[in-house]
Amino acid sequence: QLQLVESGGGLVQPGGSLRLSCAVSGYPLEHYAIAWFRQAPGKEREGVSCISSGDGSTHYADSVKGRFTISRDNAKNTLTVYLQMNSLNPEDTAVYYCAADVGWCPLAKYAYWGQGTQVTVSS
């Protein structure tokens, strides 16, 4: 059973930055896609970014291109996926989730999900 734990959320002023982390543990996936989603109150869940293990290719939603960067760290047999978020604005306020499954980005659905971390952008 794969487990994902997000961290790094918080309150930040407009124009500020945050880095989210997704720690992945459990059965290692050979070829996986790990994605970040977000859901704001009253809105549908939105795919933000995704990274594929096979070639490290990445995908971004248009709303975050040029501001967010997804990356991964496979050091010491642990996997952590990061989402560096810069130039944040109030529209980025949401609960951010990481998700994982076998395959290549972007996937239609993901079997494994974290519990989410709150990001609030406000002055």
XYZ file of C-alpha atoms in Angstrom:
123
model
C 0.000 0.000 0.000
C 1.461 3.305 -1.074
C 1.273 6.161 1.423
C 1.610 9.827 0.616
C 2.055 12.569 3.199
C 1.995 16.239 2.247
C 3.597 19.030 4.215
C 4.691 22.613 3.772
C 1.384 24.416 3.546
C 0.618 27.574 5.443
C -0.291 31.232 5.259
C 1.660 33.442 2.867
C 1.219 36.965 1.577
C 0.461 37.656 -2.081
C 3.644 37.519 -4.106
C 5.234 35.126 -1.655
C 6.493 31.563 -2.038
C 5.930 28.170 -0.469
C 7.388 24.735 -1.089
C 5.143 21.750 -0.629
C 6.538 18.272 -0.038
C 4.989 14.900 -0.715
C 6.730 12.002 1.046
C 5.993 8.698 -0.667
C 6.392 5.406 1.201
C 5.259 1.830 0.806
C 5.447 -0.428 -2.202
C 7.698 1.228 -4.782
C 6.164 1.823 -8.160
C 8.336 0.980 -11.118
C 6.989 3.601 -13.432
C 4.824 6.133 -11.761
C 3.206 9.464 -12.110
C 2.928 11.731 -9.106
C 0.679 14.740 -9.321
C -0.359 17.733 -7.295
C -4.021 18.693 -7.196
C -5.792 21.471 -5.377
C -9.331 22.173 -4.310
C -10.645 25.530 -3.211
C -13.910 25.893 -1.255
C -16.886 25.567 -3.566
C -14.741 24.636 -6.548
C -13.887 21.414 -8.308
C -10.582 19.727 -7.759
C -7.969 20.971 -10.210
C -4.849 19.246 -11.474
C -1.860 21.509 -10.880
C 1.225 19.600 -11.942
C 2.537 16.109 -12.579
C 5.893 14.376 -12.925
C 6.638 11.015 -14.539
C 9.339 8.742 -13.178
C 10.286 7.284 -16.539
C 11.817 10.378 -18.050
C 11.181 13.076 -15.452
C 8.785 14.822 -17.781
C 6.492 17.365 -16.198
C 3.106 18.892 -16.859
C 1.562 22.088 -15.513
C -1.857 23.646 -15.529
C -1.953 26.899 -17.499
C -2.872 28.758 -14.326
C 0.471 27.911 -12.683
C 2.903 27.751 -15.597
C 5.947 29.889 -14.981
C 5.187 30.156 -11.258
C 5.170 26.562 -9.959
C 7.878 23.941 -10.355
C 7.538 20.237 -9.610
C 10.587 18.146 -8.809
C 11.528 14.844 -7.201
C 14.245 13.527 -4.937
C 15.043 9.794 -4.898
C 17.879 9.964 -2.386
C 18.439 7.083 0.032
C 15.618 4.913 -1.314
C 12.980 7.409 -0.327
C 10.925 9.441 -2.713
C 9.892 13.003 -2.112
C 8.104 15.144 -4.659
C 8.197 18.904 -4.239
C 6.025 21.698 -5.541
C 7.803 25.034 -5.446
C 5.203 27.779 -5.639
C 6.266 31.336 -6.406
C 4.383 34.566 -7.065
C 1.418 33.257 -5.142
C -1.888 35.052 -5.378
C -5.186 34.657 -3.510
C -6.550 32.460 -6.302
C -3.962 29.852 -5.314
C -5.645 29.404 -1.940
C -6.756 25.783 -1.657
C -6.094 22.437 -0.066
C -3.271 20.855 -2.011
C -3.104 17.089 -2.443
C -0.502 14.803 -3.928
C -1.545 11.670 -5.758
C 0.293 8.744 -7.312
C -0.280 5.779 -9.581
C 1.425 3.631 -12.169
C 1.822 5.236 -15.547
C 2.791 8.455 -17.271
C 1.589 11.976 -16.729
C -1.057 13.014 -17.027
C -3.242 10.193 -15.750
C -7.026 10.196 -15.840
C -7.207 9.031 -12.253
C -4.943 8.174 -9.360
C -5.299 5.351 -6.875
C -3.239 6.805 -4.049
C -3.850 10.133 -2.342
C -2.438 12.101 0.535
C -4.471 13.852 3.196
C -3.848 17.342 1.865
C -2.191 20.496 3.131
C -3.811 23.926 3.321
C -2.308 26.832 1.419
C -3.745 30.269 2.160
C -2.606 33.347 0.276
C -3.770 36.481 2.008
C -2.520 39.842 3.209
